[in-house]
CSV table of C-alpha atoms in Angstrom, one decimal:
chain,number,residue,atom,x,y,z
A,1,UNK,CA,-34.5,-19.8,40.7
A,2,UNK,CA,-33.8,-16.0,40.2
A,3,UNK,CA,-32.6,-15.7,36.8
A,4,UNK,CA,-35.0,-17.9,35.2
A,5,UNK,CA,-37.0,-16.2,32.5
A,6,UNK,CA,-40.0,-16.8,30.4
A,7,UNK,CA,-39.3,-17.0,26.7
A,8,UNK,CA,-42.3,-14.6,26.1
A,9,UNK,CA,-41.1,-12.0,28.9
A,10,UNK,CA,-37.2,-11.9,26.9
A,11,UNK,CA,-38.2,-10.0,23.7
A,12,UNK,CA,-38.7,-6.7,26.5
A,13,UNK,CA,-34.7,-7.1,27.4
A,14,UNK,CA,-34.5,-6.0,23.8
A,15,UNK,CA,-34.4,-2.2,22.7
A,16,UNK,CA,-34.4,-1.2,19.0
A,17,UNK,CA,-31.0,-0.5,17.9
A,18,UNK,CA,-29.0,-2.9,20.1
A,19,UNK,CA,-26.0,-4.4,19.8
A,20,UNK,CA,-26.7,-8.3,19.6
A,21,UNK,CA,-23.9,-10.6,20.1
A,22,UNK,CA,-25.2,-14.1,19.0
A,23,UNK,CA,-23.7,-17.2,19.6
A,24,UNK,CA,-23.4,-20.2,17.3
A,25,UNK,CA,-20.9,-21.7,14.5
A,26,UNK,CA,-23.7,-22.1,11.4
A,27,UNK,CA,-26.9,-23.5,13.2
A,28,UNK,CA,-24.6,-25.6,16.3
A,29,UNK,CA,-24.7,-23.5,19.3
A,30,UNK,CA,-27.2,-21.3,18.0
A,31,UNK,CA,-30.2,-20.0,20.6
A,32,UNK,CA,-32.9,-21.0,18.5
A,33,UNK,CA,-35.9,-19.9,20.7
A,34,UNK,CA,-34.7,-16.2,21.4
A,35,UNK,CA,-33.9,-15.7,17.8
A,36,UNK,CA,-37.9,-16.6,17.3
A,37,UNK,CA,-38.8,-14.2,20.0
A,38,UNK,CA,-36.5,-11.6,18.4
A,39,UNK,CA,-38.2,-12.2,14.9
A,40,UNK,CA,-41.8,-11.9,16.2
A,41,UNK,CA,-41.2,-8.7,18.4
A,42,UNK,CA,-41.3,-5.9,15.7
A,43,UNK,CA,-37.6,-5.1,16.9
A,44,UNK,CA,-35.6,-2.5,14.4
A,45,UNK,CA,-32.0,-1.6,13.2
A,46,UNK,CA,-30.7,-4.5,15.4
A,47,UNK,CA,-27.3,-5.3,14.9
A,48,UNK,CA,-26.0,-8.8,15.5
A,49,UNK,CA,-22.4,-9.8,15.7
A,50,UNK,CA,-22.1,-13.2,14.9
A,51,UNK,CA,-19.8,-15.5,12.8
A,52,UNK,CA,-22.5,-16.5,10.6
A,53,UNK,CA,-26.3,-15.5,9.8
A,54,UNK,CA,-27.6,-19.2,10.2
A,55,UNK,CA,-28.7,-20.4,7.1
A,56,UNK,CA,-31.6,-19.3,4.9
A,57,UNK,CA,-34.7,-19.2,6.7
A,58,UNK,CA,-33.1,-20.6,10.1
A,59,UNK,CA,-31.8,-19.7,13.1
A,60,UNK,CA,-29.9,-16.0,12.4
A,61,UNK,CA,-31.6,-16.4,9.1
A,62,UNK,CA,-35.0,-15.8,10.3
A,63,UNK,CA,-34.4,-11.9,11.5
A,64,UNK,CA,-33.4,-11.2,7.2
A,65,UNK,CA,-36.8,-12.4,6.4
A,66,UNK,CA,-38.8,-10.4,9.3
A,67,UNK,CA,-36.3,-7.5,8.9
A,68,UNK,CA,-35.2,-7.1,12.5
A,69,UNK,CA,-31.3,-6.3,11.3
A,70,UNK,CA,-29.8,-3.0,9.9
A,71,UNK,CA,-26.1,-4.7,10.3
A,72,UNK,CA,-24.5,-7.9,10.7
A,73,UNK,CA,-20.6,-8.4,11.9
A,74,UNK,CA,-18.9,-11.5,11.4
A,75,UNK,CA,-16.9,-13.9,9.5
A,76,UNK,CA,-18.8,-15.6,6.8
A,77,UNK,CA,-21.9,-14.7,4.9
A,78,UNK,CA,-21.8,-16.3,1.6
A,79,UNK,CA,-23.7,-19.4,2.1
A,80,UNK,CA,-27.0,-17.4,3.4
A,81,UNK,CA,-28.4,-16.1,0.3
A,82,UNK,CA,-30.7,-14.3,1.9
A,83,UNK,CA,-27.7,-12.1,3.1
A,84,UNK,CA,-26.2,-11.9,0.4
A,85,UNK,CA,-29.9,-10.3,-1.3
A,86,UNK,CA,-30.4,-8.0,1.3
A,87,UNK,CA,-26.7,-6.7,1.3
A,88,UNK,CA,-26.9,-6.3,-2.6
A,89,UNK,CA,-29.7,-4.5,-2.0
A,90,UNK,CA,-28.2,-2.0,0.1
A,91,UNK,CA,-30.7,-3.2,3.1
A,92,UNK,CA,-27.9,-4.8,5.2
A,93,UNK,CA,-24.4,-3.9,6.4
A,94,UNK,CA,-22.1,-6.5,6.9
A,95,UNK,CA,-19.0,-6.1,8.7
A,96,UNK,CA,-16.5,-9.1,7.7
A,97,UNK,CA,-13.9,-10.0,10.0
A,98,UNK,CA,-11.5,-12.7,9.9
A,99,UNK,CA,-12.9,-15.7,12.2
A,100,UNK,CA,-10.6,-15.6,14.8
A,101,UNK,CA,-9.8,-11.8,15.2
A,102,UNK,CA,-14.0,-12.1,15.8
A,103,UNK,CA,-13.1,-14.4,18.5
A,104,UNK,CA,-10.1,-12.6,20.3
A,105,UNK,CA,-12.0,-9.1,19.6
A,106,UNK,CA,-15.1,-10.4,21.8
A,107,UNK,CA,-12.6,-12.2,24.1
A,108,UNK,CA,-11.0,-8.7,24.7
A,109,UNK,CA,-14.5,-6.5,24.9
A,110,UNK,CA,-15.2,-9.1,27.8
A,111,UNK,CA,-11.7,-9.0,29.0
A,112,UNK,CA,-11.2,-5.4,29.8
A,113,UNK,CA,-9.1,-4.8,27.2
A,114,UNK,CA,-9.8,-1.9,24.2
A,115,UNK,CA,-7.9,-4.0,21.4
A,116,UNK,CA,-5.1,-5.9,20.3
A,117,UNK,CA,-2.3,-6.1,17.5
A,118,UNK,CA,-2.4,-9.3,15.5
A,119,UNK,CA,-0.2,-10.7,12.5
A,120,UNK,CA,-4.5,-12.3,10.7
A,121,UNK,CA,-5.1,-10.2,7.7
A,122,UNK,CA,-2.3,-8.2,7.5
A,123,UNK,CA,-1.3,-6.8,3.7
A,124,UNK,CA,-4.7,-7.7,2.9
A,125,UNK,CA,-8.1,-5.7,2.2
A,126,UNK,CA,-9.4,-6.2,5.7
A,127,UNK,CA,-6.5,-4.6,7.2
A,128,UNK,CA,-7.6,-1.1,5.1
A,129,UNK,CA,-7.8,1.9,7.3
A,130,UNK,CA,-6.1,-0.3,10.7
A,131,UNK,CA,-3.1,1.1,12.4
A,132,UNK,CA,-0.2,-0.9,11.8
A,133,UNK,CA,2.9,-2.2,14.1
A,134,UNK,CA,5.3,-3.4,13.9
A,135,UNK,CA,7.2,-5.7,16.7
A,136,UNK,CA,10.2,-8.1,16.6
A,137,UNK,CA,8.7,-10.4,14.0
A,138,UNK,CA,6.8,-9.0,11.9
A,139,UNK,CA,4.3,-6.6,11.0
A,140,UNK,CA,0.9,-6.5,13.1
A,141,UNK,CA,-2.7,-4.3,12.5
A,142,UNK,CA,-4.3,-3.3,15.5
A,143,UNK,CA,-7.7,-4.2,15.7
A,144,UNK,CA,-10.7,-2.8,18.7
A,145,UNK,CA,-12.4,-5.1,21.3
A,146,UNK,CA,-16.1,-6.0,20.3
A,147,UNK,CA,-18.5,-5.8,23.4
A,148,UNK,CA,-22.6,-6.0,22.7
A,149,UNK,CA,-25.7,-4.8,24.8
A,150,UNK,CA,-26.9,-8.0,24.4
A,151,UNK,CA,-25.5,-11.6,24.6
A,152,UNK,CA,-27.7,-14.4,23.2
A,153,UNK,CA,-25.7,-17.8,24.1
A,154,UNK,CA,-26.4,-21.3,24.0
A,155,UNK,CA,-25.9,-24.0,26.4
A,156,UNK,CA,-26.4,-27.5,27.1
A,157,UNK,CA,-27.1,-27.1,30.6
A,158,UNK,CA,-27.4,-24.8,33.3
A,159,UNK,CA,-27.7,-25.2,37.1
A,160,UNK,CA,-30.0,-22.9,39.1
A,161,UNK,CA,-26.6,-20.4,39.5
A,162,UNK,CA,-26.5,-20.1,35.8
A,163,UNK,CA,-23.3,-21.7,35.5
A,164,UNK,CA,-23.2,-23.0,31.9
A,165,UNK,CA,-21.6,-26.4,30.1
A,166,UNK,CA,-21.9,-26.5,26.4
A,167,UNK,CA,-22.6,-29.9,24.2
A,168,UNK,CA,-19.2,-30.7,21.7
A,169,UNK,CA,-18.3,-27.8,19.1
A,170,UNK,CA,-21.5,-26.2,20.2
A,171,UNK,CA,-19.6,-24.1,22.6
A,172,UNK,CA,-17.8,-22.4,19.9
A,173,UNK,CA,-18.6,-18.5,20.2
A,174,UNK,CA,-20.9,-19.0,23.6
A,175,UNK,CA,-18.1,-18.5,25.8
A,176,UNK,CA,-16.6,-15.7,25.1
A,177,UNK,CA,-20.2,-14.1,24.0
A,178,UNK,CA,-21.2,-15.0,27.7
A,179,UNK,CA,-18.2,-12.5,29.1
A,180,UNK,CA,-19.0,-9.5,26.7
A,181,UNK,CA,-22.3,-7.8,27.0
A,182,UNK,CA,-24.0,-5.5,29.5
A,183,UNK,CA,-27.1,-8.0,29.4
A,184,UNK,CA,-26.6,-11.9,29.1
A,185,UNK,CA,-29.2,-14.7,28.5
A,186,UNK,CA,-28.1,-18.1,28.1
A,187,UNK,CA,-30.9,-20.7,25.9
A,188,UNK,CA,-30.8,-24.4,27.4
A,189,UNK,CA,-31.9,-27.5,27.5
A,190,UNK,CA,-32.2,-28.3,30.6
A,191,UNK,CA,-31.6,-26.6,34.4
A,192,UNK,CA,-30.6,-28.9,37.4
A,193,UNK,CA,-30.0,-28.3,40.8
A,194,UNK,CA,-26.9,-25.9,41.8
A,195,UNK,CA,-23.8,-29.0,42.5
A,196,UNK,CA,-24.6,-31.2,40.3
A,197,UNK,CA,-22.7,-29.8,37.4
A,198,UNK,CA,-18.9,-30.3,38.7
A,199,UNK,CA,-16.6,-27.1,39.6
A,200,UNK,CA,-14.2,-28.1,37.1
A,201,UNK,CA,-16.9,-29.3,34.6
A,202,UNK,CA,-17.9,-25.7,34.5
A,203,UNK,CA,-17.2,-23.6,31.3
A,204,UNK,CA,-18.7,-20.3,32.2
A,205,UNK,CA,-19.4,-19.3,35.6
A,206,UNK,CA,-22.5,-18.1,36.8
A,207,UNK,CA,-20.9,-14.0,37.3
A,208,UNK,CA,-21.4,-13.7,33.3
A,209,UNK,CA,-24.9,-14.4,33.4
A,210,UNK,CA,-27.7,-12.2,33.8
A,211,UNK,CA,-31.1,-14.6,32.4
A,212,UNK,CA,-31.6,-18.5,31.5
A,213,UNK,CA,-34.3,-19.4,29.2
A,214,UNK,CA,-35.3,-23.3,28.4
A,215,UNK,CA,-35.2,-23.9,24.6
A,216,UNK,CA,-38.9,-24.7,23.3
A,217,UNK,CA,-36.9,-26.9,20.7
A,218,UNK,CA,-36.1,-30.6,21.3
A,219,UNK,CA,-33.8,-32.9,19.9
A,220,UNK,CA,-34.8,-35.4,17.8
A,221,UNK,CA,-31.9,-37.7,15.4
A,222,UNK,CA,-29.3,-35.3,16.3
A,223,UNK,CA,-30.9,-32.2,15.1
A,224,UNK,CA,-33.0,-29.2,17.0
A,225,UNK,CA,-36.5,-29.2,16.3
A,226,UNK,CA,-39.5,-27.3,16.5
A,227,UNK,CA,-42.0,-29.4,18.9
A,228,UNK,CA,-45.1,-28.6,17.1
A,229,UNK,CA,-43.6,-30.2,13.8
A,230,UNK,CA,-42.7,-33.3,15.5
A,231,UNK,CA,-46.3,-34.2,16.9
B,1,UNK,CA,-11.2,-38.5,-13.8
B,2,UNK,CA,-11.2,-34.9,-11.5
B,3,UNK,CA,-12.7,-37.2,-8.5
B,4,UNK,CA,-9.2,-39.6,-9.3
B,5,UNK,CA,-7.1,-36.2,-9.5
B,6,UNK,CA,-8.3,-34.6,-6.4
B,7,UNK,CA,-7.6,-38.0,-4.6
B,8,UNK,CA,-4.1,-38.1,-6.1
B,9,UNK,CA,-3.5,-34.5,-4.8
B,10,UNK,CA,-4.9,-35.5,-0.9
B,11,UNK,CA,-2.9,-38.9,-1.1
B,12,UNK,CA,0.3,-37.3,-2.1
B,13,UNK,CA,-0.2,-34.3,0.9
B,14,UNK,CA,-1.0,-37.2,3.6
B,15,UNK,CA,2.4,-38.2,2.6
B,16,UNK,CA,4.1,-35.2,3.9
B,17,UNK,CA,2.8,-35.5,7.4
B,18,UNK,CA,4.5,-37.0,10.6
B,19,UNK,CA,4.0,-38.8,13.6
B,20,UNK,CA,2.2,-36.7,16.2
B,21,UNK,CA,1.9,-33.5,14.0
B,22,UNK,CA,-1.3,-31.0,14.8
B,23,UNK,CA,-3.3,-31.1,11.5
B,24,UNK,CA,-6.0,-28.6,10.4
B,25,UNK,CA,-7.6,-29.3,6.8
B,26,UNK,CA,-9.7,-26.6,5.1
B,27,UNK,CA,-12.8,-27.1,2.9
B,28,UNK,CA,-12.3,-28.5,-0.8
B,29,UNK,CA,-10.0,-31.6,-1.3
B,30,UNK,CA,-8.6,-31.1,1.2
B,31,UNK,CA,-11.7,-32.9,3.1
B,32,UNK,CA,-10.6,-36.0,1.1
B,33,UNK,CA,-7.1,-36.1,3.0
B,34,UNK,CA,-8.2,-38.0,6.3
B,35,UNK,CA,-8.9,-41.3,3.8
B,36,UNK,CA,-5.3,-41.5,2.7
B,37,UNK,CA,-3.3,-40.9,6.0
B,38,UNK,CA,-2.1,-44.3,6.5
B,39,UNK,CA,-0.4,-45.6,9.5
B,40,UNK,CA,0.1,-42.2,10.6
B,41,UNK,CA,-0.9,-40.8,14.6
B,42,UNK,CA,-1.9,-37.3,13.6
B,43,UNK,CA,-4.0,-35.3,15.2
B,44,UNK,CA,-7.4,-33.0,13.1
B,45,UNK,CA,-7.8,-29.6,14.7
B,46,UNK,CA,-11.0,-28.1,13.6
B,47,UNK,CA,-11.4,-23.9,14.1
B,48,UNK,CA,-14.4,-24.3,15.2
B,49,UNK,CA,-13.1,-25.9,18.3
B,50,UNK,CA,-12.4,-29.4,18.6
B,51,UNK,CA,-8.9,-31.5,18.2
B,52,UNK,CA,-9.0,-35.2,17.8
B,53,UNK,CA,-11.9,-35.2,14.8
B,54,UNK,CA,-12.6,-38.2,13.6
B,55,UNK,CA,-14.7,-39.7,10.5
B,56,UNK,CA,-18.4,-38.7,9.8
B,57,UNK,CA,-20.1,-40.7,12.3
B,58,UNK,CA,-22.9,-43.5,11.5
B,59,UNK,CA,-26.5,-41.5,11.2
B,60,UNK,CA,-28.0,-42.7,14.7
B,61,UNK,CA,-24.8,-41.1,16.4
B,62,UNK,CA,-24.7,-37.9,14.4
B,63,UNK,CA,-25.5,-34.6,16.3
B,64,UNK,CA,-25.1,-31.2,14.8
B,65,UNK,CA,-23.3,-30.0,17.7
B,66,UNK,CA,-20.6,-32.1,17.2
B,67,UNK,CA,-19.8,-31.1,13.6
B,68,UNK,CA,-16.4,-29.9,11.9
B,69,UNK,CA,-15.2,-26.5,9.8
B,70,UNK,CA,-17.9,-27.6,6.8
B,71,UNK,CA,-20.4,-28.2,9.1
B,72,UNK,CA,-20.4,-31.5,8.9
B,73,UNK,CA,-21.4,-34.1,11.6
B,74,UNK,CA,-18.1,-35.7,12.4
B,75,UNK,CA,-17.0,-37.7,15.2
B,76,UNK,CA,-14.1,-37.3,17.9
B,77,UNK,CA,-11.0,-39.7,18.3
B,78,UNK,CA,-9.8,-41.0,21.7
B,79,UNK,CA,-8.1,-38.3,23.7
B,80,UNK,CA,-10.0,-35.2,21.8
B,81,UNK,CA,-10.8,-32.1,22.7
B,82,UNK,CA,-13.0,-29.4,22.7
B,83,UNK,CA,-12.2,-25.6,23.3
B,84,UNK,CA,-14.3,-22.5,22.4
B,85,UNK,CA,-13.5,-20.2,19.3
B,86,UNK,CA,-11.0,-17.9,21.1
B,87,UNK,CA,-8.6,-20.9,22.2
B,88,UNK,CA,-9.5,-22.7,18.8
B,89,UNK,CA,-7.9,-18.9,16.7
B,90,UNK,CA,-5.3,-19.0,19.9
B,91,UNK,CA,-4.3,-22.5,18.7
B,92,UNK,CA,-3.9,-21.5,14.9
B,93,UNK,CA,-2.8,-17.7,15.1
B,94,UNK,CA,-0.1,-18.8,17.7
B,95,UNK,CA,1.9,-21.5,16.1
B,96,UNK,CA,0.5,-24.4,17.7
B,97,UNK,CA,-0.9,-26.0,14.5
B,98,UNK,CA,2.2,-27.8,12.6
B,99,UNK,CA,0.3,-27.6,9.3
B,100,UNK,CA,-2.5,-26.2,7.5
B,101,UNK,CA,-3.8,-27.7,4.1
B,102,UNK,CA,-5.7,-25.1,2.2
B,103,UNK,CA,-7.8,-24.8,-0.9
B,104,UNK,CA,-7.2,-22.0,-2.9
B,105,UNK,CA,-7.9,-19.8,-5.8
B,106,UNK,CA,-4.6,-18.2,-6.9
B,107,UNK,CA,-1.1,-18.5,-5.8
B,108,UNK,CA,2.0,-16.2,-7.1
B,109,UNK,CA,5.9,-17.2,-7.6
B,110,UNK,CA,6.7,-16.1,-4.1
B,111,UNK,CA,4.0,-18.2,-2.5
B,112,UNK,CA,1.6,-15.3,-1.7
B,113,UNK,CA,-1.7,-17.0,-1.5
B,114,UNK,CA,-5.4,-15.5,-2.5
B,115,UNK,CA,-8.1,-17.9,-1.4
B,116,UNK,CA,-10.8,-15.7,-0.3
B,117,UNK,CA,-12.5,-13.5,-2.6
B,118,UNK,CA,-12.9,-13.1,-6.3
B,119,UNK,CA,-12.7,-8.9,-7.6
B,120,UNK,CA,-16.1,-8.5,-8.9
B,121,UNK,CA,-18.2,-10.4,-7.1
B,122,UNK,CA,-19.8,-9.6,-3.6
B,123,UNK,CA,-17.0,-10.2,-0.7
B,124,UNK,CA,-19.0,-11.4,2.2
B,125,UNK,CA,-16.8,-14.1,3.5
B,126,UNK,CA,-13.5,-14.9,4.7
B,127,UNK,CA,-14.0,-17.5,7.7
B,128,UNK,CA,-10.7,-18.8,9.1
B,129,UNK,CA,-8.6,-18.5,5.8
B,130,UNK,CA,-6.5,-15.5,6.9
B,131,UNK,CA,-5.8,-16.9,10.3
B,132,UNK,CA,-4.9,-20.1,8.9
B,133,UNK,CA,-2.7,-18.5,6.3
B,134,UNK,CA,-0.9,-15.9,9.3
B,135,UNK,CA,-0.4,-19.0,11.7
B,136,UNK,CA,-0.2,-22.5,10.9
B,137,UNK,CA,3.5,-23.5,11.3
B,138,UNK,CA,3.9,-25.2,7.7
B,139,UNK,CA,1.0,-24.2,4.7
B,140,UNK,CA,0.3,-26.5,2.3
B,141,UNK,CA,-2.0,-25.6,-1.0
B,142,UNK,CA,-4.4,-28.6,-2.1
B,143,UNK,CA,-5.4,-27.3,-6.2
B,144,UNK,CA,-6.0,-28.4,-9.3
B,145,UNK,CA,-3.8,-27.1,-11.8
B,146,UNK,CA,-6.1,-24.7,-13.3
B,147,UNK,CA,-9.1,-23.6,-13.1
B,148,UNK,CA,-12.6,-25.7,-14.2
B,149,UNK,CA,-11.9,-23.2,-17.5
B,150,UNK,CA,-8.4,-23.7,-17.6
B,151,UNK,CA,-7.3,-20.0,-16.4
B,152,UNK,CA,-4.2,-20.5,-14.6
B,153,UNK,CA,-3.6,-20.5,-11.0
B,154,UNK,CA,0.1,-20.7,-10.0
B,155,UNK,CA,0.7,-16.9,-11.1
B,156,UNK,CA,3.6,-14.4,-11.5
B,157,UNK,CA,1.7,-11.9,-9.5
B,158,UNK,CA,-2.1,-12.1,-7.9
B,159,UNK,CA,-4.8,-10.8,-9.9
B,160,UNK,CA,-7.3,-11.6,-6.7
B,161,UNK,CA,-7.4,-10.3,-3.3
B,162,UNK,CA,-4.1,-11.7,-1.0
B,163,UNK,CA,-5.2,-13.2,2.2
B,164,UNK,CA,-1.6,-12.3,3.8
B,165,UNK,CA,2.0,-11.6,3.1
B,166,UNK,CA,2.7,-15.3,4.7
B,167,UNK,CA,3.9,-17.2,2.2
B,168,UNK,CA,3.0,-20.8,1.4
B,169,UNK,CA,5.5,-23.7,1.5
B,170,UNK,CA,4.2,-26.2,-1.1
B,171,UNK,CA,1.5,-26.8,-3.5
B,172,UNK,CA,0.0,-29.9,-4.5
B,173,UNK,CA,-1.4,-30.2,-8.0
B,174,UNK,CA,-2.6,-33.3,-10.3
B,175,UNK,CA,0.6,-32.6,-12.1
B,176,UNK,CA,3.1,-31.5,-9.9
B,177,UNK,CA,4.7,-30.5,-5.8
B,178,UNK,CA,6.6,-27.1,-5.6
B,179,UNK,CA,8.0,-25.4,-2.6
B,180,UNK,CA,9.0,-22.6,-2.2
B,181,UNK,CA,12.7,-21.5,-0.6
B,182,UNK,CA,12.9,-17.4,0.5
B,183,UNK,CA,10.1,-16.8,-1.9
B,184,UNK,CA,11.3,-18.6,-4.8
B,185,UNK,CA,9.2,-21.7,-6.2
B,186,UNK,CA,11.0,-25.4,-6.8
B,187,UNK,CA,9.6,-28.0,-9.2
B,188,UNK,CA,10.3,-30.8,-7.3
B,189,UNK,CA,8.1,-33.6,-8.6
B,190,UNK,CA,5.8,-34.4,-11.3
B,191,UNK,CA,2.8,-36.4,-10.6
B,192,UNK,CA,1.4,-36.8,-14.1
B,193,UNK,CA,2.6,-37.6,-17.6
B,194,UNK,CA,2.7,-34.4,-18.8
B,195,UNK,CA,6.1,-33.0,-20.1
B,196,UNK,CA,8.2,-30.0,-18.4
B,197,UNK,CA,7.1,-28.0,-21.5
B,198,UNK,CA,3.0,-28.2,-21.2
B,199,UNK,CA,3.7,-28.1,-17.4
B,200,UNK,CA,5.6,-24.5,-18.2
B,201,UNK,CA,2.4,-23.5,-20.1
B,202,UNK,CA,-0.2,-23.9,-17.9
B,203,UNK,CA,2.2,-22.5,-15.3
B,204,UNK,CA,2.7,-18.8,-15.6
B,205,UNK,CA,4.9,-18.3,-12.2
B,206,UNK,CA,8.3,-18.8,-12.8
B,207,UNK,CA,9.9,-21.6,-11.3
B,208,UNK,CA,13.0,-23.8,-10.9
B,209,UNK,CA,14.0,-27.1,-11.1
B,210,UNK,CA,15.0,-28.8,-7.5
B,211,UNK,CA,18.6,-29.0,-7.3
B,212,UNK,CA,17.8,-32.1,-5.7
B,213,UNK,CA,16.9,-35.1,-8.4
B,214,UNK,CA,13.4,-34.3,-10.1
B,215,UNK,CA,11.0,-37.0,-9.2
B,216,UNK,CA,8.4,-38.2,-12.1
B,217,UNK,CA,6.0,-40.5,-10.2
């Protein structure tokens, strides 16, 4: 299979100072395995766009405590302490956007498109410093496409193609993350043969992406886990 | 006694919803809602991408990548379905969600909501509340009264950050349901046994009786 890679070979896809977009809705959808790589490889002033930064001490998480990230971009911070600390301390920029002009702005950097006018956030603090419009109902702030060197993304499956399906609200971001980066790897379970994975079963087609790692986690009760802690 | 308030407040919201309405419940008491819609076909849209939620699942059918807006394991309801983030913001930003029930930490006499961020304290997230608040066809606001310390909530004028100039069209309390009409705010029923003066004083926003009959329940 051509794009398959080797977990230990995809920290060298990763320069200091990329762009990382970073799929994943708290830990579901979340490529646990790269972010491991990522923590381990000595990267620096990595920026990750993601709606969340895990939780403390997992997933997104773990790059706070091994210091990989100069900035994070996304919706919702407050429940990671850990990023919270580092911001306070000056260590961390954060970026917050409204959840789903994160969504339509990575939509658009995958899309073609440079940005968009929307109706979320205006009159408020976030909309500081945006051009404003206004069209027949109402007032809009324009806000700039998000595109990333770099799209980590999670799947359920992919067949030997890399076309990708995604398990429940695990898709969330991965989608859209898959369509808006010079460089895409996509973390899975599992890769079976090209056809068995339906046409119209298909969320993202194989076009978007570049490299398709197998997750070293397993799930166990519901929940990812590390194999060596599950003997 | 606050568990018994915040279930009066989610009962009486359930009562405002109808038959085949699109339904998208934010974090707070507004999680307690789903146990009080009776009888009702509606359907829970969840921003992080799923329609058709349904209860918290028993624990040998819980997965974390079937979870809901509080990242919760929850389960789905016959005929759901699951979209990525940009369809699930499409969904809400776009009208298609009939109503929204929101938590929230201040709301003025014109129905200009601040649920978000408190001045002082570090701002480092906003999720889906401004979305929600730009989008959802009808917003309702799920709050106690006051504050744990008794600071008021329903305000003449924000003291905390807005999260849009979309106004609100009701708010549920423990002691009383208000809507608002081209930015003005209606008493219209009073859930407690408190009287129209000690409502008055732990309500600084000025507000109106309903010309319509003023229900005590």
């Amino acid at each position: 299979m051509k794009k398959l890679l080797k977990l230990e070979h995809f920290s060298e896809l990763i320069k200091d100072g990329d762009k990382l977009l970073v799929g994943g809705f708290g830990l579901s959808g979340t490529p646990l395995s790269l972010i491991d790589e990522i923590a381990t490889s000595g990267k620096k002033n990595l920026t990750v766009v993601s709606n969340n930064l895990g939780e403390k001490g997992k997933g997104l998480g773990k790059l706070l405590v091994s210091g990989n990230l100069k900035k994070a971009i996304g919706s919702y911070f407050t429940t990671n302490g850990d990023a919270v600390n580092a911001w306070s301390k000056g260590e961390l920029e954060i970026e917050l956007v409204p959840q789903g002009t994160l969504a339509e702005a990575i939509r658009c950097g995958g899309a073609g498109i440079g940005g968009f006018y929307t109706k979320t956030a205006v009159g408020t603090k976030l909309a500081e410093g945006k051009h404003k419009m206004t069209f027949d109902d109402g007032d809009y702030i324009l806000e700039k496409a998000i595109k990333g060197d770099v799209a980590l993304i999670k799947a359920l499956k992919a067949d030997t193609l890399g076309n990708l399906i995604y398990d429940q609200t695990g898709r969330n971001f991965n989608p859209v993350m898959a369509t808006a980066a010079k460089l895409v790897i996509a973390e899975v379970d599992e890769i079976v043969e090209a056809g068995e994975i339906k046409p119209e079963e298909i969320v993202t087609p194989h076009l978007f992406v570049d490299y398709v790692v197998v997750t070293k986690y397993v799930k166990e009760g519901g929940r990812y886990v590390e194999p060596a802690t599950t003997n | 006694m606050s568990q018994q308030q915040r279930i009066k407040i989610a009962r009486r919201i359930a009562e405002e919803f109808e038959d085949n309405q699109i339904i998208n419940l934010g974090v707070g008491i507004p999680t307690l809602i789903p146990d009080y819609i009776e009888g009702k076909d509606v359907y829970l849209h969840s921003e992080n991408g799923l329609l058709g939620m349904g209860p918290t699942p028993e624990e040998e059918f819980v997965n974390m990548d079937l979870i809901s807006a509080s990242k919760k394991p929850v389960s789905v309801e016959t005929g759901a379905s699951i979209f990525d983030s940009s369809d699930s913001f499409l969904m809400i930003r776009g009208g298609h969600v009939d109503v929204a029930v929101l938590g929230t930490l201040q709301v003025d006499e014109t129905g200009e909501v601040a649920n978000w961020a408190v001045p002082g304290q570090n701002i480092l997230g906003v999720g889906g509340a401004m979305d929600l608040v730009a989008g959802a066809k009808k917003i309702i606001i799920a709050t106690m009264h006051t504050s744990k310390d008794g600071t008021p909530k329903l305000l003449k004028k924000l003291t905390f950050p807005s999260s849009g100039v979309r106004k609100v069209d009701m708010i549920v309390t423990e002691h009383a349901v208000f809507e608002f009409k081209d930015e003005k705010m209606f008493l219209i029923e009073v859930l407690s046994d408190i009287t129209l003066e000690e409502l008055k004083e732990i309500t600084p926003a000025s507000y109106e009786l309903s010309t319509k009959k003023l229900i005590r329940v």
